[in-house]
mmCIF file of N, CA, C and O in Angstrom:
data_model
loop_
_atom_site.group_PDB
_atom_site.id
_atom_site.type_symbol
_atom_site.label_atom_id
_atom_site.label_comp_id
_atom_site.label_asym_id
_atom_site.label_seq_id
_atom_site.Cartn_x
_atom_site.Cartn_y
_atom_site.Cartn_z
ATOM 1 N N MET X 1 13.386 -23.903 48.128
ATOM 2 C CA MET X 1 13.620 -23.988 46.251
ATOM 3 C C MET X 1 14.814 -22.802 45.498
ATOM 4 O O MET X 1 13.597 -21.650 46.375
ATOM 5 N N SER X 2 15.198 -22.680 45.036
ATOM 6 C CA SER X 2 15.826 -21.323 44.524
ATOM 7 C C SER X 2 15.430 -21.358 43.278
ATOM 8 O O SER X 2 15.144 -22.124 41.954
ATOM 9 N N LEU X 3 15.101 -20.493 42.797
ATOM 10 C CA LEU X 3 14.154 -20.216 41.508
ATOM 11 C C LEU X 3 15.514 -18.399 40.847
ATOM 12 O O LEU X 3 15.970 -17.966 41.335
ATOM 13 N N ASN X 4 14.996 -19.206 39.275
ATOM 14 C CA ASN X 4 17.014 -18.447 38.864
ATOM 15 C C ASN X 4 15.726 -17.611 37.987
ATOM 16 O O ASN X 4 15.343 -17.941 36.328
ATOM 17 N N ARG X 5 16.485 -16.525 37.551
ATOM 18 C CA ARG X 5 15.116 -16.025 36.511
ATOM 19 C C ARG X 5 16.617 -15.568 35.330
ATOM 20 O O ARG X 5 17.985 -15.853 36.137
ATOM 21 N N ARG X 6 16.275 -15.795 34.344
ATOM 22 C CA ARG X 6 16.614 -15.931 33.626
ATOM 23 C C ARG X 6 16.624 -14.590 33.318
ATOM 24 O O ARG X 6 15.825 -13.181 33.189
ATOM 25 N N LYS X 7 18.085 -14.038 32.471
ATOM 26 C CA LYS X 7 18.843 -12.082 31.729
ATOM 27 C C LYS X 7 18.191 -12.651 30.732
ATOM 28 O O LYS X 7 18.623 -13.586 29.686
ATOM 29 N N PHE X 8 17.904 -11.541 29.967
ATOM 30 C CA PHE X 8 18.604 -11.490 28.651
ATOM 31 C C PHE X 8 18.911 -10.030 28.077
ATOM 32 O O PHE X 8 18.561 -8.643 28.913
ATOM 33 N N THR X 9 19.446 -10.641 26.996
ATOM 34 C CA THR X 9 20.333 -9.401 26.420
ATOM 35 C C THR X 9 19.733 -8.299 25.941
ATOM 36 O O THR X 9 17.730 -8.454 25.388
ATOM 37 N N ASP X 10 19.837 -6.595 25.591
ATOM 38 C CA ASP X 10 18.804 -5.901 25.238
ATOM 39 C C ASP X 10 19.022 -6.198 23.920
ATOM 40 O O ASP X 10 17.683 -6.063 22.914
ATOM 41 N N GLU X 11 20.136 -6.936 23.099
ATOM 42 C CA GLU X 11 19.682 -6.510 21.527
ATOM 43 C C GLU X 11 18.774 -7.833 21.488
ATOM 44 O O GLU X 11 17.329 -8.275 20.671
ATOM 45 N N PHE X 12 18.331 -9.676 22.446
ATOM 46 C CA PHE X 12 17.728 -9.714 22.534
ATOM 47 C C PHE X 12 16.658 -9.465 23.051
ATOM 48 O O PHE X 12 15.188 -9.713 21.621
ATOM 49 N N LYS X 13 15.930 -8.832 23.261
ATOM 50 C CA LYS X 13 14.689 -8.571 23.754
ATOM 51 C C LYS X 13 14.474 -6.943 22.315
ATOM 52 O O LYS X 13 13.611 -7.214 22.229
ATOM 53 N N ALA X 14 15.258 -6.577 21.929
ATOM 54 C CA ALA X 14 15.406 -5.625 21.069
ATOM 55 C C ALA X 14 14.207 -6.270 19.616
ATOM 56 O O ALA X 14 13.906 -5.883 19.200
ATOM 57 N N ASP X 15 15.446 -7.455 19.427
ATOM 58 C CA ASP X 15 14.914 -8.214 18.862
ATOM 59 C C ASP X 15 13.083 -8.851 18.793
ATOM 60 O O ASP X 15 12.230 -9.174 17.604
ATOM 61 N N ALA X 16 13.517 -9.531 19.646
ATOM 62 C CA ALA X 16 11.107 -10.206 20.541
ATOM 63 C C ALA X 16 10.544 -8.766 20.180
ATOM 64 O O ALA X 16 9.768 -9.055 19.445
ATOM 65 N N VAL X 17 11.112 -7.646 20.435
ATOM 66 C CA VAL X 17 9.756 -6.799 20.504
ATOM 67 C C VAL X 17 9.987 -6.290 18.446
ATOM 68 O O VAL X 17 8.894 -6.114 18.301
ATOM 69 N N GLN X 18 10.944 -6.359 17.811
ATOM 70 C CA GLN X 18 10.575 -6.067 16.344
ATOM 71 C C GLN X 18 9.649 -6.678 15.958
ATOM 72 O O GLN X 18 8.907 -7.292 14.474
ATOM 73 N N LEU X 19 10.519 -8.024 16.140
ATOM 74 C CA LEU X 19 9.356 -9.797 15.505
ATOM 75 C C LEU X 19 7.623 -9.072 15.981
ATOM 76 O O LEU X 19 6.857 -8.976 15.113
ATOM 77 N N VAL X 20 7.295 -8.731 17.242
ATOM 78 C CA VAL X 20 5.850 -7.688 16.831
ATOM 79 C C VAL X 20 5.607 -6.529 16.221
ATOM 80 O O VAL X 20 4.300 -6.307 15.878
ATOM 81 N N VAL X 21 6.384 -5.222 16.345
ATOM 82 C CA VAL X 21 6.268 -4.152 16.407
ATOM 83 C C VAL X 21 6.075 -4.100 14.198
ATOM 84 O O VAL X 21 5.234 -3.275 13.723
ATOM 85 N N GLN X 22 7.655 -4.847 14.520
ATOM 86 C CA GLN X 22 7.514 -4.340 12.943
ATOM 87 C C GLN X 22 7.164 -6.829 11.943
ATOM 88 O O GLN X 22 6.244 -5.994 10.466
ATOM 89 N N GLY X 23 6.574 -6.996 12.618
ATOM 90 C CA GLY X 23 5.827 -8.951 11.739
ATOM 91 C C GLY X 23 4.110 -8.456 11.858
ATOM 92 O O GLY X 23 3.939 -9.327 11.653
ATOM 93 N N GLN X 24 3.538 -7.169 12.987
ATOM 94 C CA GLN X 24 2.215 -7.281 12.859
ATOM 95 C C GLN X 24 1.925 -8.430 13.420
ATOM 96 O O GLN X 24 0.753 -9.325 13.398
ATOM 97 N N ARG X 25 3.043 -9.097 13.739
ATOM 98 C CA ARG X 25 2.617 -10.601 14.851
ATOM 99 C C ARG X 25 1.191 -10.450 17.161
ATOM 100 O O ARG X 25 2.852 -9.036 17.370
ATOM 101 N N PRO X 26 1.105 -11.196 17.212
ATOM 102 C CA PRO X 26 0.293 -10.572 18.799
ATOM 103 C C PRO X 26 1.830 -11.087 19.382
ATOM 104 O O PRO X 26 2.442 -12.389 19.059
ATOM 105 N N ILE X 27 0.932 -10.705 20.619
ATOM 106 C CA ILE X 27 2.877 -10.938 21.449
ATOM 107 C C ILE X 27 2.283 -12.158 22.139
ATOM 108 O O ILE X 27 3.719 -12.975 22.630
ATOM 109 N N ALA X 28 1.155 -12.873 22.273
ATOM 110 C CA ALA X 28 1.318 -14.750 22.419
ATOM 111 C C ALA X 28 2.056 -15.507 22.166
ATOM 112 O O ALA X 28 2.919 -15.920 21.954
ATOM 113 N N GLN X 29 1.903 -14.815 20.647
ATOM 114 C CA GLN X 29 2.756 -15.797 18.841
ATOM 115 C C GLN X 29 4.546 -15.774 19.626
ATOM 116 O O GLN X 29 5.042 -16.620 19.025
ATOM 117 N N VAL X 30 5.013 -14.934 19.758
ATOM 118 C CA VAL X 30 6.159 -13.861 20.142
ATOM 119 C C VAL X 30 6.965 -15.404 21.118
ATOM 120 O O VAL X 30 7.230 -15.566 21.144
ATOM 121 N N ALA X 31 6.105 -14.798 21.711
ATOM 122 C CA ALA X 31 6.455 -15.322 23.122
ATOM 123 C C ALA X 31 6.320 -16.831 23.181
ATOM 124 O O ALA X 31 7.399 -17.518 23.872
ATOM 125 N N ARG X 32 5.047 -17.565 23.199
ATOM 126 C CA ARG X 32 5.547 -18.583 22.412
ATOM 127 C C ARG X 32 6.605 -19.344 21.098
ATOM 128 O O ARG X 32 7.150 -19.979 21.861
ATOM 129 N N GLU X 33 6.845 -18.756 20.219
ATOM 130 C CA GLU X 33 8.117 -18.954 20.067
ATOM 131 C C GLU X 33 9.623 -19.451 20.477
ATOM 132 O O GLU X 33 10.267 -19.958 20.432
ATOM 133 N N LEU X 34 9.655 -17.902 21.046
ATOM 134 C CA LEU X 34 11.111 -17.950 21.869
ATOM 135 C C LEU X 34 10.875 -17.905 23.847
ATOM 136 O O LEU X 34 11.555 -17.924 24.134
ATOM 137 N N GLU X 35 9.871 -18.676 23.632
ATOM 138 C CA GLU X 35 9.876 -19.253 25.409
ATOM 139 C C GLU X 35 9.913 -18.318 26.101
ATOM 140 O O GLU X 35 11.220 -18.340 27.091
ATOM 141 N N ILE X 36 10.025 -17.589 26.296
ATOM 142 C CA ILE X 36 9.643 -16.529 27.619
ATOM 143 C C ILE X 36 8.092 -15.872 27.769
ATOM 144 O O ILE X 36 6.809 -16.005 26.960
ATOM 145 N N ASN X 37 8.431 -15.742 28.784
ATOM 146 C CA ASN X 37 7.101 -15.120 29.199
ATOM 147 C C ASN X 37 6.217 -14.191 28.396
ATOM 148 O O ASN X 37 6.520 -12.762 28.114
ATOM 149 N N GLU X 38 5.485 -14.133 28.501
ATOM 150 C CA GLU X 38 4.365 -13.716 27.855
ATOM 151 C C GLU X 38 4.122 -11.390 27.966
ATOM 152 O O GLU X 38 4.524 -10.739 27.626
ATOM 153 N N SER X 39 4.278 -12.007 29.828
ATOM 154 C CA SER X 39 4.931 -10.854 30.235
ATOM 155 C C SER X 39 5.047 -9.711 30.024
ATOM 156 O O SER X 39 5.790 -8.085 30.430
ATOM 157 N N SER X 40 6.128 -10.505 29.983
ATOM 158 C CA SER X 40 7.467 -9.601 29.860
ATOM 159 C C SER X 40 7.887 -9.143 28.583
ATOM 160 O O SER X 40 8.393 -7.906 28.032
ATOM 161 N N LEU X 41 6.914 -10.058 27.359
ATOM 162 C CA LEU X 41 7.277 -9.206 26.432
ATOM 163 C C LEU X 41 6.328 -8.083 25.886
ATOM 164 O O LEU X 41 6.263 -7.401 25.048
ATOM 165 N N GLY X 42 5.533 -8.614 26.812
ATOM 166 C CA GLY X 42 4.092 -7.382 27.026
ATOM 167 C C GLY X 42 5.278 -6.260 27.482
ATOM 168 O O GLY X 42 4.854 -4.391 27.155
ATOM 169 N N TYR X 43 5.452 -6.245 28.977
ATOM 170 C CA TYR X 43 6.646 -4.739 28.924
ATOM 171 C C TYR X 43 7.409 -4.506 27.939
ATOM 172 O O TYR X 43 7.531 -3.365 28.022
ATOM 173 N N TRP X 44 8.275 -4.889 27.046
ATOM 174 C CA TRP X 44 8.830 -4.821 26.522
ATOM 175 C C TRP X 44 7.795 -3.556 25.235
ATOM 176 O O TRP X 44 9.291 -2.445 25.116
ATOM 177 N N VAL X 45 7.929 -3.869 25.185
ATOM 178 C CA VAL X 45 6.843 -3.542 23.313
ATOM 179 C C VAL X 45 5.727 -2.609 24.444
ATOM 180 O O VAL X 45 5.762 -1.357 23.869
ATOM 181 N N LYS X 46 5.468 -2.367 25.377
ATOM 182 C CA LYS X 46 4.957 -1.102 26.094
ATOM 183 C C LYS X 46 6.045 0.280 25.785
ATOM 184 O O LYS X 46 5.597 1.509 25.431
ATOM 185 N N THR X 47 6.883 -0.220 26.498
ATOM 186 C CA THR X 47 7.384 0.493 26.921
ATOM 187 C C THR X 47 8.412 0.590 25.626
ATOM 188 O O THR X 47 9.347 2.440 25.116
ATOM 189 N N TYR X 48 8.615 0.273 24.962
ATOM 190 C CA TYR X 48 8.890 0.713 23.313
ATOM 191 C C TYR X 48 8.159 1.972 22.802
ATOM 192 O O TYR X 48 8.635 3.128 22.466
ATOM 193 N N ARG X 49 7.235 1.131 22.645
ATOM 194 C CA ARG X 49 6.107 1.846 22.264
ATOM 195 C C ARG X 49 5.473 3.812 22.674
ATOM 196 O O ARG X 49 5.226 4.325 21.692
ATOM 197 N N GLN X 50 6.157 3.213 24.017
ATOM 198 C CA GLN X 50 6.011 4.559 25.024
ATOM 199 C C GLN X 50 7.159 5.573 24.063
ATOM 200 O O GLN X 50 6.277 6.507 24.580
ATOM 201 N N GLN X 51 8.845 4.443 24.355
ATOM 202 C CA GLN X 51 9.609 5.573 23.418
ATOM 203 C C GLN X 51 9.509 6.465 22.911
ATOM 204 O O GLN X 51 10.642 6.906 22.439
ATOM 205 N N HIS X 52 8.074 5.169 22.190
ATOM 206 C CA HIS X 52 8.525 5.822 20.172
ATOM 207 C C HIS X 52 6.792 5.632 20.048
ATOM 208 O O HIS X 52 6.701 5.175 19.726
ATOM 209 N N PRO X 53 6.058 6.766 20.600
ATOM 210 C CA PRO X 53 4.807 6.490 20.003
ATOM 211 C C PRO X 53 4.441 7.411 18.639
ATOM 212 O O PRO X 53 3.312 6.264 18.055
ATOM 213 N N ASP X 54 5.495 8.309 18.166
ATOM 214 C CA ASP X 54 5.563 7.720 16.305
ATOM 215 C C ASP X 54 5.925 6.097 15.458
ATOM 216 O O ASP X 54 7.052 6.812 15.704
ATOM 217 N N PRO X 55 5.102 5.166 14.849
ATOM 218 C CA PRO X 55 5.600 4.112 14.803
ATOM 219 C C PRO X 55 6.378 4.311 13.276
ATOM 220 O O PRO X 55 7.250 3.708 13.024
ATOM 221 N N GLU X 56 6.059 5.814 12.382
ATOM 222 C CA GLU X 56 6.555 5.819 11.590
ATOM 223 C C GLU X 56 7.728 6.644 10.886
ATOM 224 O O GLU X 56 8.706 6.303 10.573
ATOM 225 N N THR X 57 7.735 7.965 12.370
ATOM 226 C CA THR X 57 9.433 7.867 12.383
ATOM 227 C C THR X 57 10.564 7.280 13.477
ATOM 228 O O THR X 57 11.263 7.480 14.018
ATOM 229 N N ALA X 58 9.939 6.218 14.127
ATOM 230 C CA ALA X 58 10.781 5.789 15.073
ATOM 231 C C ALA X 58 11.763 4.697 14.561
ATOM 232 O O ALA X 58 11.519 4.413 13.744
ATOM 233 N N PRO X 59 12.799 4.433 15.039
ATOM 234 C CA PRO X 59 13.615 3.525 14.394
ATOM 235 C C PRO X 59 13.057 1.841 15.013
ATOM 236 O O PRO X 59 12.554 1.073 15.959
ATOM 237 N N ALA X 60 14.229 0.784 14.018
ATOM 238 C CA ALA X 60 13.706 -0.194 14.147
ATOM 239 C C ALA X 60 13.833 -0.441 16.302
ATOM 240 O O ALA X 60 15.162 -0.379 16.431
ATOM 241 N N PRO X 61 13.843 -1.514 16.202
ATOM 242 C CA PRO X 61 13.652 -1.796 17.829
ATOM 243 C C PRO X 61 14.948 -2.372 17.942
ATOM 244 O O PRO X 61 16.100 -1.672 18.845
ATOM 245 N N VAL X 62 15.140 -3.243 16.578
ATOM 246 C CA VAL X 62 16.882 -3.943 17.618
ATOM 247 C C VAL X 62 18.545 -2.264 16.427
ATOM 248 O O VAL X 62 19.207 -2.224 17.834
ATOM 249 N N ASP X 63 17.666 -1.463 16.010
ATOM 250 C CA ASP X 63 18.062 0.053 15.822
ATOM 251 C C ASP X 63 18.636 1.042 16.930
ATOM 252 O O ASP X 63 19.641 1.379 17.432
ATOM 253 N N ALA X 64 17.579 0.859 17.507
ATOM 254 C CA ALA X 64 17.635 1.735 19.492
ATOM 255 C C ALA X 64 18.373 1.366 19.296
ATOM 256 O O ALA X 64 18.586 1.070 21.006
ATOM 257 N N ALA X 65 18.045 -0.306 20.547
ATOM 258 C CA ALA X 65 18.718 -1.038 21.115
ATOM 259 C C ALA X 65 20.652 -0.873 20.760
ATOM 260 O O ALA X 65 21.845 -0.219 21.885
ATOM 261 N N ARG X 66 20.725 -0.950 18.996
ATOM 262 C CA ARG X 66 22.390 -0.740 19.572
ATOM 263 C C ARG X 66 22.730 0.261 19.710
ATOM 264 O O ARG X 66 23.623 1.158 19.938
ATOM 265 N N ILE X 67 21.459 1.710 18.910
ATOM 266 C CA ILE X 67 22.407 3.595 19.332
ATOM 267 C C ILE X 67 21.852 3.388 20.764
ATOM 268 O O ILE X 67 23.298 4.026 21.194
ATOM 269 N N ALA X 68 21.315 2.808 21.980
ATOM 270 C CA ALA X 68 21.683 2.697 23.136
ATOM 271 C C ALA X 68 22.719 2.279 23.514
ATOM 272 O O ALA X 68 23.207 3.545 24.930
ATOM 273 N N ARG X 69 23.101 1.588 23.005
ATOM 274 C CA ARG X 69 24.404 0.622 23.367
ATOM 275 C C ARG X 69 25.656 1.654 23.413
ATOM 276 O O ARG X 69 27.058 2.217 23.572
ATOM 277 N N LEU X 70 26.030 2.275 22.344
ATOM 278 C CA LEU X 70 26.979 2.488 21.200
ATOM 279 C C LEU X 70 26.652 4.201 22.199
ATOM 280 O O LEU X 70 28.269 4.814 22.441
ATOM 281 N N GLU X 71 25.226 4.986 22.415
ATOM 282 C CA GLU X 71 25.258 6.440 23.486
ATOM 283 C C GLU X 71 26.154 5.958 24.873
ATOM 284 O O GLU X 71 27.080 6.551 25.236
ATOM 285 N N ALA X 72 25.922 4.307 25.428
ATOM 286 C CA ALA X 72 26.500 3.874 27.015
ATOM 287 C C ALA X 72 27.622 4.050 26.427
ATOM 288 O O ALA X 72 28.528 4.920 27.340
ATOM 289 N N GLU X 73 28.183 2.965 25.513
ATOM 290 C CA GLU X 73 30.144 3.759 25.548
ATOM 291 C C GLU X 73 30.347 4.486 25.299
ATOM 292 O O GLU X 73 31.102 4.875 25.521
ATOM 293 N N ASN X 74 30.044 5.682 24.360
ATOM 294 C CA ASN X 74 30.508 7.119 23.955
ATOM 295 C C ASN X 74 31.338 7.616 25.243
ATOM 296 O O ASN X 74 31.256 8.525 25.426
ATOM 297 N N ARG X 75 29.898 8.166 26.235
ATOM 298 C CA ARG X 75 30.240 8.275 27.196
ATOM 299 C C ARG X 75 30.761 7.733 28.049
ATOM 300 O O ARG X 75 31.573 7.665 28.683
ATOM 301 N N ARG X 76 30.736 6.070 28.547
ATOM 302 C CA ARG X 76 31.850 6.054 28.879
ATOM 303 C C ARG X 76 33.261 6.319 28.789
ATOM 304 O O ARG X 76 34.412 6.075 29.928
ATOM 305 N N LEU X 77 33.674 6.308 27.540
ATOM 306 C CA LEU X 77 34.839 6.448 26.685
ATOM 307 C C LEU X 77 35.081 7.662 26.761
ATOM 308 O O LEU X 77 36.375 8.287 27.178
ATOM 309 N N ALA X 78 34.945 9.015 26.668
ATOM 310 C CA ALA X 78 34.230 10.619 27.354
ATOM 311 C C ALA X 78 34.466 10.333 28.948
ATOM 312 O O ALA X 78 35.050 11.653 29.376
ATOM 313 N N GLU X 79 34.590 9.778 29.421
ATOM 314 C CA GLU X 79 34.506 9.324 31.464
ATOM 315 C C GLU X 79 36.033 9.505 31.573
ATOM 316 O O GLU X 79 36.808 9.254 32.232
ATOM 317 N N GLU X 80 36.323 8.232 31.362
ATOM 318 C CA GLU X 80 37.217 7.543 30.866
ATOM 319 C C GLU X 80 38.978 8.933 30.003
ATOM 320 O O GLU X 80 39.574 8.838 30.537
ATOM 321 N N ASN X 81 38.342 9.428 29.851
ATOM 322 C CA ASN X 81 38.944 10.481 28.419
ATOM 323 C C ASN X 81 39.557 11.227 29.786
ATOM 324 O O ASN X 81 40.293 12.486 30.099
ATOM 325 N N ALA X 82 38.841 12.405 29.795
ATOM 326 C CA ALA X 82 38.747 13.049 31.396
ATOM 327 C C ALA X 82 39.184 13.264 32.258
ATOM 328 O O ALA X 82 39.976 13.326 32.229
ATOM 329 N N PHE X 83 39.188 11.193 32.771
ATOM 330 C CA PHE X 83 40.182 11.065 33.976
ATOM 331 C C PHE X 83 41.570 10.960 33.552
ATOM 332 O O PHE X 83 41.659 11.891 33.994
ATOM 333 N N LEU X 84 41.971 10.770 32.208
ATOM 334 C CA LEU X 84 42.912 10.095 31.645
ATOM 335 C C LEU X 84 44.019 12.247 31.516
ATOM 336 O O LEU X 84 44.711 11.463 31.285
ATOM 337 N N LYS X 85 42.553 12.953 30.836
ATOM 338 C CA LYS X 85 43.246 14.386 30.843
ATOM 339 C C LYS X 85 43.593 14.407 32.391
ATOM 340 O O LYS X 85 45.005 15.565 32.549
ATOM 341 N N GLU X 86 42.682 14.849 33.507
ATOM 342 C CA GLU X 86 43.447 15.289 34.527
ATOM 343 C C GLU X 86 44.500 14.414 35.014
ATOM 344 O O GLU X 86 44.905 15.376 35.607
ATOM 345 N N ALA X 87 44.642 13.154 35.249
ATOM 346 C CA ALA X 87 45.753 12.792 35.635
ATOM 347 C C ALA X 87 47.154 13.001 34.611
ATOM 348 O O ALA X 87 48.120 13.131 35.560
ATOM 349 N N ALA X 88 47.073 13.246 33.672
ATOM 350 C CA ALA X 88 48.671 14.041 32.529
ATOM 351 C C ALA X 88 49.036 14.899 32.902
ATOM 352 O O ALA X 88 49.592 15.597 33.681
ATOM 353 N N ALA X 89 47.403 16.294 33.448
ATOM 354 C CA ALA X 89 47.875 17.380 34.202
ATOM 355 C C ALA X 89 48.379 17.497 36.280
ATOM 356 O O ALA X 89 48.914 17.390 36.017
ATOM 357 N N PHE X 90 47.662 16.475 36.297
ATOM 358 C CA PHE X 90 48.047 15.836 37.833
ATOM 359 C C PHE X 90 49.723 15.824 37.741
ATOM 360 O O PHE X 90 50.381 15.776 37.921
ATOM 361 N N PHE X 91 49.853 14.496 36.869
ATOM 362 C CA PHE X 91 52.329 14.579 36.615
ATOM 363 C C PHE X 91 52.154 14.856 36.495
ATOM 364 O O PHE X 91 53.856 15.224 36.521
ATOM 365 N N ALA X 92 51.762 16.088 34.972
ATOM 366 C CA ALA X 92 52.660 16.884 34.351
ATOM 367 C C ALA X 92 52.752 18.058 35.588
ATOM 368 O O ALA X 92 54.255 18.545 35.569
ATOM 369 N N ARG X 93 52.277 18.178 37.045
ATOM 370 C CA ARG X 93 52.718 19.253 37.684
ATOM 371 C C ARG X 93 53.332 18.636 37.971
ATOM 372 O O ARG X 93 54.326 18.977 39.142
ATOM 373 N N GLU X 94 53.320 17.042 38.897
ATOM 374 C CA GLU X 94 53.831 17.317 39.946
ATOM 375 C C GLU X 94 55.802 16.427 39.447
ATOM 376 O O GLU X 94 57.073 16.160 39.858
ATOM 377 N N GLN X 95 55.777 16.809 38.079
ATOM 378 C CA GLN X 95 57.161 16.477 37.956
ATOM 379 C C GLN X 95 58.497 17.551 37.199
ATOM 380 O O GLN X 95 58.885 17.613 37.531
ATOM 381 N N LYS X 96 57.656 19.117 38.048
ATOM 382 C CA LYS X 96 58.159 20.351 37.872
ATOM 383 C C LYS X 96 58.450 20.676 39.056
ATOM 384 O O LYS X 96 58.536 19.521 40.727
#
């Protein structure tokens, strides 16, 4: 018997956490509505709260996920830029 694990996007997780954190609704209720496991949602909420211990200064879960995605993209683009600079310097040396 093959078990297919469901994979959730970071945006989906952030939306689910936001329903719990900002909506003041129980994890069990939100999990039932979204048809996901309570323990998964509970883990996502716990992780968010550990990363943002002060609820008044914490960004919304959706914003936090968006910021993380943009930071990862920024790192990737910086690495690509550094590689292209090195490649341009290499080919400039080869032309001489």
